[in-house]
Short mmCIF file of C-alpha atoms in Angstrom, two decimals:
data_model
loop_
_atom_site.label_atom_id
_atom_site.label_comp_id
_atom_site.label_asym_id
_atom_site.label_seq_id
_atom_site.Cartn_x
_atom_site.Cartn_y
_atom_site.Cartn_z
CA UNK A 24 81.85 111.37 210.96
CA UNK A 25 78.32 112.45 211.86
CA UNK A 26 78.66 115.30 209.40
CA UNK A 27 79.43 112.95 206.59
CA UNK A 28 76.57 110.64 207.56
CA UNK A 29 74.18 113.58 207.59
CA UNK A 30 75.46 114.77 204.26
CA UNK A 31 75.05 111.33 202.71
CA UNK A 32 71.51 111.11 204.01
CA UNK A 33 70.76 114.53 202.58
CA UNK A 34 72.12 113.59 199.19
CA UNK A 35 70.20 110.33 199.18
CA UNK A 36 67.00 112.12 200.11
CA UNK A 37 67.50 114.82 197.53
CA UNK A 38 68.18 112.25 194.86
CA UNK A 39 65.15 110.24 195.96
CA UNK A 40 62.58 112.99 196.03
CA UNK A 41 63.96 115.09 193.22
CA UNK A 42 64.61 112.42 190.65
CA UNK A 43 61.17 111.47 189.24
CA UNK A 44 59.78 115.01 188.82
CA UNK A 45 63.02 116.29 187.40
CA UNK A 46 63.40 113.44 184.92
CA UNK A 47 59.88 113.97 183.47
CA UNK A 48 60.60 117.65 182.93
CA UNK A 49 64.08 116.77 181.72
CA UNK A 50 62.66 114.48 179.07
CA UNK A 51 59.98 116.86 177.84
CA UNK A 52 61.89 120.11 178.21
CA UNK A 53 63.44 120.26 174.73
CA UNK A 54 60.12 119.47 173.01
CA UNK A 55 58.17 121.99 175.08
CA UNK A 56 60.73 124.76 174.62
CA UNK A 57 61.04 124.02 170.90
CA UNK A 58 57.29 124.14 170.32
CA UNK A 59 56.93 127.26 172.47
CA UNK A 60 59.59 129.20 170.58
CA UNK A 61 58.00 128.35 167.23
CA UNK A 62 54.61 129.43 168.58
CA UNK A 63 55.99 132.72 169.87
CA UNK A 64 57.67 133.44 166.55
CA UNK A 65 54.46 132.71 164.59
CA UNK A 66 52.37 134.92 166.86
CA UNK A 67 54.86 137.81 166.61
CA UNK A 68 54.96 137.42 162.83
CA UNK A 69 51.17 137.49 162.68
CA UNK A 70 50.63 140.38 165.10
CA UNK A 71 53.49 142.78 164.38
CA UNK A 72 52.45 143.74 160.80
CA UNK A 73 49.00 144.67 162.17
CA UNK A 74 50.55 146.98 164.78
CA UNK A 75 53.03 148.69 162.46
CA UNK A 76 51.73 150.82 159.65
CA UNK A 77 53.51 150.04 156.40
CA UNK A 78 53.26 151.74 153.05
CA UNK A 79 51.48 149.79 150.31
CA UNK A 80 54.82 149.32 148.55
CA UNK A 81 56.49 147.75 151.56
CA UNK A 82 53.44 145.57 152.23
CA UNK A 83 54.01 143.98 148.84
CA UNK A 84 57.10 142.18 150.18
CA UNK A 85 55.45 140.78 153.31
CA UNK A 86 53.00 138.10 154.23
CA UNK A 87 51.66 136.53 157.42
CA UNK A 88 51.39 132.94 158.66
CA UNK A 89 47.61 132.88 158.27
CA UNK A 90 47.91 134.12 154.72
CA UNK A 91 50.48 131.44 153.93
CA UNK A 92 48.32 128.77 155.51
CA UNK A 93 45.37 129.95 153.43
CA UNK A 94 47.41 129.95 150.23
CA UNK A 95 48.81 126.48 150.95
CA UNK A 96 45.30 125.19 151.54
CA UNK A 97 44.10 126.78 148.31
CA UNK A 98 47.04 125.39 146.31
CA UNK A 99 46.29 121.86 147.48
CA UNK A 100 42.49 122.18 147.38
CA UNK A 101 42.38 123.50 143.82
CA UNK A 102 45.06 121.02 142.77
CA UNK A 103 47.32 123.70 141.23
CA UNK A 104 50.30 122.47 143.22
CA UNK A 105 50.11 118.80 142.22
CA UNK A 106 51.67 119.18 138.78
CA UNK A 107 54.75 121.20 139.86
CA UNK A 108 55.08 119.07 143.02
CA UNK A 109 54.91 115.91 140.93
CA UNK A 110 57.61 117.17 138.56
CA UNK A 111 59.94 118.16 141.40
CA UNK A 112 59.30 114.95 143.32
CA UNK A 113 59.96 112.76 140.27
CA UNK A 114 63.22 114.58 139.55
CA UNK A 115 64.23 114.13 143.16
CA UNK A 116 63.18 110.49 143.49
CA UNK A 117 64.53 109.30 140.14
CA UNK A 118 67.84 111.14 140.54
CA UNK A 119 68.31 109.92 144.10
CA UNK A 120 67.24 106.39 143.20
CA UNK A 121 69.70 106.31 140.33
CA UNK A 122 72.51 107.57 142.56
CA UNK A 123 71.80 104.74 145.04
CA UNK A 124 71.60 102.11 142.31
CA UNK A 125 74.93 103.28 140.86
CA UNK A 126 76.75 104.55 143.97
CA UNK A 127 76.23 101.59 146.26
CA UNK A 128 77.56 98.80 144.01
CA UNK A 129 80.31 101.05 142.66
CA UNK A 130 81.39 101.96 146.20
CA UNK A 131 81.53 98.26 147.11
CA UNK A 132 83.52 97.45 143.97
CA UNK A 133 86.16 100.14 144.39
CA UNK A 134 86.35 99.34 148.10
CA UNK A 135 87.08 95.69 147.36
CA UNK A 136 89.24 95.98 144.23
CA UNK A 137 92.60 97.71 144.32
CA UNK A 138 92.68 97.82 140.52
CA UNK A 139 89.29 99.49 140.12
CA UNK A 140 90.12 101.87 142.94
CA UNK A 141 93.36 102.96 141.26
CA UNK A 142 91.58 103.39 137.94
CA UNK A 143 88.60 105.39 139.19
CA UNK A 144 90.11 107.34 142.06
CA UNK A 145 91.34 110.33 139.96
CA UNK A 146 87.86 110.84 138.49
CA UNK A 147 86.12 110.53 141.82
CA UNK A 148 88.51 112.90 143.58
CA UNK A 149 88.31 115.50 140.81
CA UNK A 150 84.54 115.26 140.48
CA UNK A 151 84.02 115.41 144.19
CA UNK A 152 86.24 118.47 144.57
CA UNK A 153 84.19 120.37 141.97
CA UNK A 154 80.91 121.93 143.08
CA UNK A 155 78.45 119.87 141.07
CA UNK A 156 76.23 122.85 140.31
CA UNK A 157 78.83 124.26 137.91
CA UNK A 158 77.76 121.52 135.52
CA UNK A 159 74.28 123.02 135.33
CA UNK A 160 74.78 125.11 132.15
CA UNK A 161 76.25 122.11 130.36
CA UNK A 162 73.49 119.82 131.54
CA UNK A 163 70.86 122.34 130.38
CA UNK A 164 72.49 122.33 126.96
CA UNK A 165 72.72 118.56 126.76
CA UNK A 166 69.49 117.51 128.42
CA UNK A 167 67.22 120.52 127.94
CA UNK A 168 64.97 122.04 130.57
CA UNK A 169 62.84 119.00 131.28
CA UNK A 170 62.87 116.13 133.72
CA UNK A 171 66.04 114.50 132.32
CA UNK A 172 68.22 117.48 133.23
CA UNK A 173 66.82 117.52 136.74
CA UNK A 174 67.43 113.80 137.18
CA UNK A 175 71.04 114.21 136.05
CA UNK A 176 71.80 117.17 138.31
CA UNK A 177 70.24 115.39 141.29
CA UNK A 178 72.12 112.23 140.37
CA UNK A 179 75.58 113.81 140.22
CA UNK A 180 74.89 115.69 143.45
CA UNK A 181 73.70 112.67 145.41
CA UNK A 182 76.04 110.09 143.89
CA UNK A 183 79.26 111.10 145.63
CA UNK A 184 78.12 111.10 149.26
CA UNK A 185 76.73 107.60 148.72
CA UNK A 186 79.71 106.38 146.70
CA UNK A 187 82.36 107.77 149.03
CA UNK A 188 80.63 106.70 152.24
CA UNK A 189 80.03 103.20 150.90
CA UNK A 190 83.68 103.02 149.90
CA UNK A 191 84.83 104.11 153.38
CA UNK A 192 82.52 101.61 155.05
CA UNK A 193 83.72 98.82 152.79
CA UNK A 194 87.38 99.62 153.49
CA UNK A 195 86.55 99.41 157.15
CA UNK A 196 85.29 95.81 156.96
CA UNK A 197 86.47 93.42 159.65
CA UNK A 198 89.10 91.09 158.14
CA UNK A 199 88.35 88.33 160.64
CA UNK A 200 84.70 88.27 159.66
CA UNK A 201 85.67 88.08 155.99
CA UNK A 202 87.89 85.11 156.83
CA UNK A 203 85.02 83.52 158.74
CA UNK A 204 82.68 83.49 155.75
CA UNK A 205 85.54 82.58 153.39
CA UNK A 206 86.33 79.57 155.55
CA UNK A 207 82.82 78.34 154.78
CA UNK A 208 83.56 78.61 151.07
CA UNK A 209 81.97 82.01 150.47
CA UNK A 210 82.43 83.65 147.06
CA UNK A 211 83.35 87.33 146.70
CA UNK A 212 79.62 88.01 146.20
CA UNK A 213 78.82 86.20 149.46
CA UNK A 214 81.55 88.17 151.25
CA UNK A 215 79.99 91.43 150.07
CA UNK A 216 76.46 90.31 150.89
CA UNK A 217 77.16 88.74 154.28
CA UNK A 218 79.93 90.91 155.72
CA UNK A 219 81.03 93.93 153.73
CA UNK A 220 77.66 95.59 153.08
CA UNK A 221 76.10 94.99 156.52
CA UNK A 222 79.31 96.25 158.08
CA UNK A 223 79.24 99.40 155.91
CA UNK A 224 75.55 100.06 156.57
CA UNK A 225 76.03 102.88 159.13
CA UNK A 226 78.32 104.65 156.65
CA UNK A 227 75.89 104.09 153.80
CA UNK A 228 72.97 105.49 155.79
CA UNK A 229 75.03 108.55 156.76
CA UNK A 230 75.86 108.97 153.06
CA UNK A 231 72.17 108.67 152.18
CA UNK A 232 71.33 111.41 154.64
CA UNK A 233 73.86 113.72 152.99
CA UNK A 234 72.67 112.66 149.55
CA UNK A 235 69.08 113.66 150.34
CA UNK A 236 70.22 117.18 151.16
CA UNK A 237 72.23 117.37 147.94
CA UNK A 238 69.32 115.99 145.94
CA UNK A 239 66.88 118.60 147.25
CA UNK A 240 69.45 121.29 146.52
CA UNK A 241 69.83 119.95 142.99
CA UNK A 242 66.08 120.12 142.36
CA UNK A 243 65.82 123.65 143.74
CA UNK A 244 68.76 125.04 141.81
CA UNK A 245 67.76 123.35 138.55
CA UNK A 246 64.29 124.82 138.87
CA UNK A 247 65.47 128.27 139.86
CA UNK A 248 67.85 128.57 136.95
CA UNK A 249 65.99 126.99 134.13
CA UNK A 250 63.29 124.38 134.04
CA UNK A 251 59.95 124.11 132.36
CA UNK A 252 58.07 123.28 135.51
CA UNK A 253 58.38 122.33 139.14
CA UNK A 254 57.94 123.72 142.61
CA UNK A 255 61.03 125.91 142.20
CA UNK A 256 59.67 127.34 138.95
CA UNK A 257 56.39 128.04 140.72
CA UNK A 258 58.30 129.92 143.43
CA UNK A 259 60.35 131.98 140.99
CA UNK A 260 57.28 132.95 138.97
CA UNK A 261 55.36 133.86 142.11
CA UNK A 262 58.25 136.01 143.33
CA UNK A 263 58.15 137.86 139.99
CA UNK A 264 54.49 138.64 140.65
CA UNK A 265 55.14 139.62 144.30
CA UNK A 266 53.08 136.65 145.52
CA UNK A 267 55.15 136.27 148.67
CA UNK A 268 52.63 133.86 150.20
CA UNK A 269 53.04 131.47 147.24
CA UNK A 270 56.84 131.67 147.54
CA UNK A 271 56.56 130.76 151.21
CA UNK A 272 54.17 127.91 150.38
CA UNK A 273 56.77 126.42 148.02
CA UNK A 274 59.43 126.85 150.66
CA UNK A 275 57.30 125.04 153.22
CA UNK A 276 56.59 122.17 150.85
CA UNK A 277 60.32 121.77 150.13
CA UNK A 278 61.11 121.85 153.84
CA UNK A 279 58.39 119.32 154.58
CA UNK A 280 59.71 116.99 151.87
CA UNK A 281 63.23 117.17 153.27
CA UNK A 282 62.03 116.56 156.81
CA UNK A 283 59.92 113.61 155.68
CA UNK A 284 62.87 112.06 153.85
CA UNK A 285 65.15 112.57 156.83
CA UNK A 286 62.55 110.94 159.07
CA UNK A 287 62.40 107.98 156.67
CA UNK A 288 66.16 107.61 156.84
CA UNK A 289 65.96 107.65 160.62
CA UNK A 290 63.39 104.86 160.58
CA UNK A 291 65.60 102.92 158.18
CA UNK A 292 68.58 103.54 160.41
CA UNK A 293 66.92 102.27 163.57
CA UNK A 294 65.56 99.23 161.72
CA UNK A 295 69.02 98.42 160.38
CA UNK A 296 70.77 98.86 163.70
CA UNK A 297 68.61 96.54 165.79
CA UNK A 298 71.66 94.33 166.26
CA UNK A 299 73.74 97.10 167.80
CA UNK A 300 74.13 97.66 171.52
CA UNK A 301 71.68 100.43 172.46
CA UNK A 302 73.37 103.66 173.38
CA UNK A 303 72.50 105.08 176.78
CA UNK A 304 69.37 107.19 176.43
CA UNK A 305 68.48 105.67 173.05
CA UNK A 306 65.10 104.18 172.21
CA UNK B 20 99.33 55.61 163.37
CA UNK B 21 98.00 56.57 159.97
CA UNK B 22 98.13 60.37 159.68
CA UNK B 23 94.79 61.92 158.77
CA UNK B 24 96.35 65.31 158.18
CA UNK B 25 100.00 65.57 157.23
CA UNK B 26 102.17 68.56 156.47
CA UNK B 27 105.68 68.14 155.03
CA UNK B 28 108.24 70.90 154.56
CA UNK B 29 105.67 73.65 154.68
CA UNK B 30 107.24 77.04 154.02
CA UNK B 31 105.44 80.34 154.12
CA UNK B 32 106.75 83.88 153.96
CA UNK B 33 104.55 86.93 154.28
CA UNK B 34 105.45 89.89 152.11
CA UNK B 35 103.56 92.82 153.57
CA UNK B 36 103.68 96.04 151.55
CA UNK B 37 106.10 98.69 152.87
CA UNK B 38 107.83 96.21 155.18
CA UNK B 39 110.38 93.47 154.93
CA UNK B 40 109.31 89.86 154.34
CA UNK B 41 108.37 87.80 157.39
CA UNK B 42 109.14 84.07 157.41
CA UNK B 43 106.22 82.53 159.22
CA UNK B 44 106.81 78.80 158.69
CA UNK B 45 110.04 77.05 157.80
CA UNK B 46 110.18 73.34 156.96
CA UNK B 47 107.19 72.79 159.18
CA UNK B 48 106.20 69.12 159.61
CA UNK B 49 103.10 67.81 161.30
CA UNK B 50 101.07 64.60 161.50
CA UNK B 51 97.63 64.42 163.04
CA UNK B 52 95.79 61.14 163.47
CA UNK B 53 92.12 60.70 162.78
CA UNK B 54 90.06 61.62 165.82
CA UNK B 55 93.14 62.92 167.58
CA UNK B 56 93.22 66.00 169.79
CA UNK B 57 96.52 67.75 169.09
CA UNK B 58 97.50 71.06 170.65
CA UNK B 59 100.19 73.42 169.48
CA UNK B 60 101.90 75.73 171.95
CA UNK B 61 104.52 78.22 170.91
CA UNK B 62 105.67 81.77 171.40
CA UNK B 63 103.57 84.65 170.03
CA UNK B 64 103.98 85.10 166.31
CA UNK B 65 105.57 81.68 165.76
CA UNK B 66 103.19 80.88 162.94
CA UNK B 67 100.84 78.51 164.75
CA UNK B 68 97.72 80.49 163.88
CA UNK B 69 99.08 80.92 160.37
CA UNK B 70 99.24 77.16 159.99
CA UNK B 71 95.59 76.89 161.04
CA UNK B 72 94.71 79.35 158.31
CA UNK B 73 96.74 77.28 155.85
CA UNK B 74 94.81 74.17 156.85
CA UNK B 75 91.57 76.10 156.61
CA UNK B 76 92.50 76.90 153.02
CA UNK B 77 92.61 80.67 153.47
CA UNK B 78 96.38 81.01 152.99
CA UNK B 79 98.42 79.16 150.40
CA UNK B 80 101.90 78.13 151.54
CA UNK B 81 104.88 78.93 149.30
CA UNK B 82 105.95 75.31 149.24
CA UNK B 83 105.34 72.04 151.02
CA UNK B 84 102.94 69.15 150.83
CA UNK B 85 99.75 69.21 152.90
CA UNK B 86 97.39 66.27 152.71
CA UNK B 87 94.13 65.49 154.32
CA UNK B 88 92.86 61.93 154.16
CA UNK B 89 95.57 61.30 151.55
CA UNK B 90 94.38 64.07 149.22
CA UNK B 91 96.23 67.37 148.67
CA UNK B 92 94.53 70.32 150.30
CA UNK B 93 92.80 72.69 147.92
CA UNK B 94 91.07 75.76 149.30
CA UNK B 95 88.37 75.98 151.97
CA UNK B 96 85.99 73.10 152.36
CA UNK B 97 83.21 71.93 154.64
CA UNK B 98 85.38 69.05 155.91
CA UNK B 99 87.20 71.61 158.09
CA UNK B 100 85.88 74.38 160.31
CA UNK B 101 87.52 76.97 162.51
CA UNK B 102 86.63 78.29 165.93
CA UNK B 103 88.04 81.80 166.01
CA UNK B 104 89.84 83.56 168.83
CA UNK B 105 87.64 86.64 169.06
CA UNK B 106 84.61 84.45 168.28
CA UNK B 107 84.16 85.87 164.77
CA UNK B 108 80.39 86.10 165.09
CA UNK B 109 78.60 88.32 162.59
CA UNK B 110 77.23 91.00 164.94
CA UNK B 111 74.18 91.68 162.73
CA UNK B 112 73.08 88.06 162.82
CA UNK B 113 71.15 86.35 165.59
CA UNK B 114 72.52 83.31 167.42
CA UNK B 115 70.58 81.01 165.13
CA UNK B 116 71.63 82.80 161.92
CA UNK B 117 75.26 82.69 163.06
CA UNK B 118 75.09 78.97 163.76
CA UNK B 119 73.50 78.42 160.36
CA UNK B 120 76.05 80.49 158.43
CA UNK B 121 77.95 77.56 156.93
CA UNK B 122 74.74 75.71 156.10
CA UNK B 123 73.36 78.77 154.35
CA UNK B 124 76.51 79.03 152.23
CA UNK B 125 76.05 75.37 151.32
CA UNK B 126 72.68 76.38 149.89
CA UNK B 127 70.57 74.52 152.44
CA UNK B 128 66.92 75.53 152.78
CA UNK B 129 65.90 77.33 155.95
CA UNK B 130 63.83 74.37 157.20
CA UNK B 131 66.74 71.95 156.82
CA UNK B 132 69.09 74.47 158.43
CA UNK B 133 66.80 74.71 161.41
CA UNK B 134 66.77 70.95 161.83
CA UNK B 135 70.55 71.05 162.13
CA UNK B 136 70.94 74.21 164.20
CA UNK B 137 68.23 73.49 166.77
CA UNK B 138 69.88 70.45 168.39
CA UNK B 139 73.26 72.21 168.30
CA UNK B 140 71.90 75.30 170.04
CA UNK B 141 70.36 72.96 172.59
CA UNK B 142 73.68 71.14 173.03
CA UNK B 143 75.56 74.37 173.76
CA UNK B 144 72.88 75.33 176.27
CA UNK B 145 71.57 78.39 174.43
CA UNK B 146 67.95 77.32 173.87
CA UNK B 147 65.81 80.41 174.18
CA UNK B 148 68.63 82.61 172.95
CA UNK B 149 68.14 81.83 169.23
CA UNK B 150 66.92 85.36 168.47
CA UNK B 151 69.58 87.16 170.51
CA UNK B 152 72.31 89.20 168.90
CA UNK B 153 75.96 88.59 169.83
CA UNK B 154 76.28 91.84 171.81
CA UNK B 155 73.61 90.52 174.16
CA UNK B 156 75.68 87.44 175.05
CA UNK B 157 78.54 86.87 177.47
CA UNK B 158 81.98 85.86 176.17
CA UNK B 159 81.42 82.22 177.06
CA UNK B 160 78.06 82.17 175.28
CA UNK B 161 79.57 83.79 172.21
CA UNK B 162 82.25 81.18 171.97
CA UNK B 163 79.71 78.40 172.38
CA UNK B 164 77.92 79.91 169.38
CA UNK B 165 81.26 79.92 167.55
CA UNK B 166 81.68 76.25 168.40
CA UNK B 167 78.16 75.36 167.31
CA UNK B 168 78.68 77.21 164.03
CA UNK B 169 81.86 75.21 163.38
CA UNK B 170 80.07 71.94 164.20
CA UNK B 171 77.00 72.75 162.10
CA UNK B 172 78.56 71.76 158.78
CA UNK B 173 79.66 68.49 160.44
CA UNK B 174 83.35 68.83 159.57
CA UNK B 175 85.83 66.04 160.21
CA UNK B 176 88.41 68.50 161.45
CA UNK B 177 87.96 71.25 164.00
CA UNK B 178 90.61 73.98 163.95
CA UNK B 179 90.69 76.06 167.09
CA UNK B 180 92.69 79.27 167.24
CA UNK B 181 93.14 80.20 170.91
CA UNK B 182 89.38 79.86 171.24
CA UNK B 183 89.25 80.50 174.97
CA UNK B 184 91.86 83.25 175.18
CA UNK B 185 89.28 86.02 175.38
CA UNK B 186 87.42 84.36 178.27
CA UNK B 187 87.92 84.75 182.01
CA UNK B 188 89.63 81.88 183.85
CA UNK B 189 86.48 80.26 185.28
CA UNK B 190 84.55 80.41 182.02
CA UNK B 191 87.60 79.01 180.31
CA UNK B 192 87.70 75.99 182.65
CA UNK B 193 84.03 75.28 182.00
CA UNK B 194 84.47 75.65 178.24
CA UNK B 195 87.34 73.16 178.30
CA UNK B 196 85.10 70.58 180.00
CA UNK B 197 82.39 71.31 177.48
CA UNK B 198 84.77 70.98 174.55
CA UNK B 199 86.03 67.60 175.76
CA UNK B 200 82.47 66.39 176.15
CA UNK B 201 81.62 67.46 172.61
CA UNK B 202 84.85 66.05 171.20
CA UNK B 203 84.20 62.69 172.85
CA UNK B 204 80.70 62.39 171.45
CA UNK B 205 81.27 63.96 168.03
CA UNK B 206 84.64 62.25 167.41
CA UNK B 207 86.29 65.06 165.51
CA UNK B 208 89.95 65.53 164.76
CA UNK B 209 90.98 68.66 166.65
CA UNK B 210 93.95 70.93 166.12
CA UNK B 211 94.01 73.34 169.02
CA UNK B 212 96.31 76.36 169.23
CA UNK B 213 96.86 77.89 172.65
CA UNK B 214 99.32 79.82 174.80
CA UNK B 215 98.35 77.94 177.92
CA UNK B 216 100.41 74.83 178.61
CA UNK B 217 97.96 73.58 181.22
CA UNK B 218 95.07 73.86 178.82
CA UNK B 219 97.02 72.01 176.13
CA UNK B 220 97.87 69.10 178.46
CA UNK B 221 94.41 68.87 179.93
CA UNK B 222 92.70 68.64 176.55
CA UNK B 223 95.14 66.85 174.27
CA UNK B 224 96.39 63.46 173.18
CA UNK B 225 99.62 65.12 172.10
CA UNK B 226 101.11 68.58 172.54
CA UNK B 227 103.46 70.09 169.97
CA UNK B 228 105.91 72.81 171.00
CA UNK B 229 106.85 75.15 168.18
CA UNK B 230 110.00 77.22 167.85
CA UNK B 231 109.94 80.98 167.57
CA UNK B 232 109.52 82.46 164.08
CA UNK B 233 110.07 81.05 161.53
CA UNK B 234 108.07 78.28 163.15
CA UNK B 235 109.10 74.63 163.13
CA UNK B 236 107.96 71.70 165.23
CA UNK B 237 110.40 71.55 168.12
CA UNK B 238 109.15 68.66 170.19
CA UNK B 239 106.01 66.61 170.59
CA UNK B 240 104.77 65.35 173.96
CA UNK B 241 102.44 62.41 174.26
CA UNK B 242 99.88 62.97 177.02
CA UNK B 243 99.08 59.61 178.57
CA UNK B 244 96.54 60.82 181.09
CA UNK B 245 93.43 58.62 181.06
CA UNK B 246 90.20 59.74 179.44
CA UNK B 247 87.71 61.05 180.22
CA UNK B 248 89.81 63.72 181.84
CA UNK B 249 88.64 65.43 184.98
CA UNK B 250 89.64 68.56 186.79
CA UNK B 251 91.52 66.70 189.56
CA UNK B 252 94.09 65.45 187.06
CA UNK B 253 95.44 68.94 186.87
CA UNK B 254 96.93 68.64 190.33
CA UNK B 255 98.54 65.20 189.90
CA UNK B 256 102.34 64.88 189.89
CA UNK B 257 102.32 63.51 186.30
CA UNK B 258 100.42 66.55 185.11
CA UNK B 259 102.83 68.94 186.78
CA UNK B 260 105.82 66.98 185.48
CA UNK B 261 104.47 67.35 181.91
CA UNK B 262 103.83 71.00 182.50
CA UNK B 263 107.42 71.51 183.61
CA UNK B 264 108.87 69.56 180.67
CA UNK B 265 106.83 71.51 178.15
CA UNK B 266 107.68 74.79 179.81
CA UNK B 267 111.37 73.92 179.65
CA UNK B 268 111.10 73.36 175.91
CA UNK B 269 109.05 76.48 175.41
CA UNK B 270 110.89 79.00 177.53
CA UNK B 271 113.98 79.08 175.30
CA UNK B 272 111.77 80.21 172.44
CA UNK B 273 110.18 83.09 174.26
CA UNK B 274 111.73 86.51 174.15
CA UNK B 275 110.15 89.19 176.26
#
């Protein structure tokens, strides 16, 4: 009896005194460890080449973080990067935009109409099962090496995640809620606007996240294998001239673009899910 | 009594894909007077909710004649509104936007909508909760929003599909009182579907017992308890006698 009491008191005390300090560390731990490991890696990368003697030939293939930072700065300061960046970004944005404009309504339509679904399903299944990049040679033939080809390759890459996710979300719509709006005389358009699309929004956002990845991939591959200009072209040409720092600069810009887009989707997601119960530990 | 809503020989069979046909309603007859509160009790799956959906205009019967105010029923309309069992609130809409749903679909401007929704939200005791989302409300509050939404378009007929079934017993009792209060002031015709005999007696002018599927009207009980009803009536001998009679009609229809 006394033992249990003592034990309970101990636990209570431990929980009391330990909790606040632990929770602050607990919250910050991942961020601190993440930043620290990046910092360690960068320092090692910077220092090691200075400690190891390499032949001039080997040195050709390496660069250091400070060198990359300098090159990035130069590329932006002199403005050399703006043209290729603009080309890549337009291909990405236009292709992705087009895939949203087409994929979202089409996903809603095939989700709502059995007829359309039966008609289009074979195409969608076949297209989706094929790696979209195998169309690249054809697209280069048909659309050339300019912006149009890039838009099309991005479009067909990003279309299916959006289309298929929208479709799944639409199929998942709550029948009762559809009846609710119908009972107020809602048209099929009202049903889509008021119930089906809001209900599918989490699916659509997840599809968008996937689509962004596919879109970036589309831009990169199109530019690696045959384009007139773009960040990828800049990287390939730099690699041919052993300008490893320029290659890394392109890589960093691509990574930054992807991260920025993902962050935008996250903002969109949290704005769209204000009506949801907050998960434990969420914002 | 002149029937405000009448159904004659209503037949309805569901034909779900991959399964055999299900006869939901067979030669179903009903008469509801204007301003009347009529409850339907019946075994699960007897077609009582189906009939509400027919009246709402969401399901077309295979045959039969359904009239409202002398005119044949044609599709959904703002003269009828439903209070749904699981509330049926759009989870991404605030309390106010949910209440205003029907008004919005009628094409009303947001200012006019607000003029209608504000007093209703006040009436259901949710002032200050206009901006809340459904997940932030209790079951009783949600169903009051469902009720306000149904009343917003000022329908003549209120269809209620086991509206209090998802609530706990105490909340349910309070909601019944609230519903009677609203019914007495708003003077709506109410068709109320429930599993609870006591609830049906307490609220209604008449209680219809339905047979098991395919559903027909088996017997109708007139409830002569005085209005306004109060909670004490539930323990009177007349009340219990009615309860027993209705149960005796109903129990033969129930298979466990």
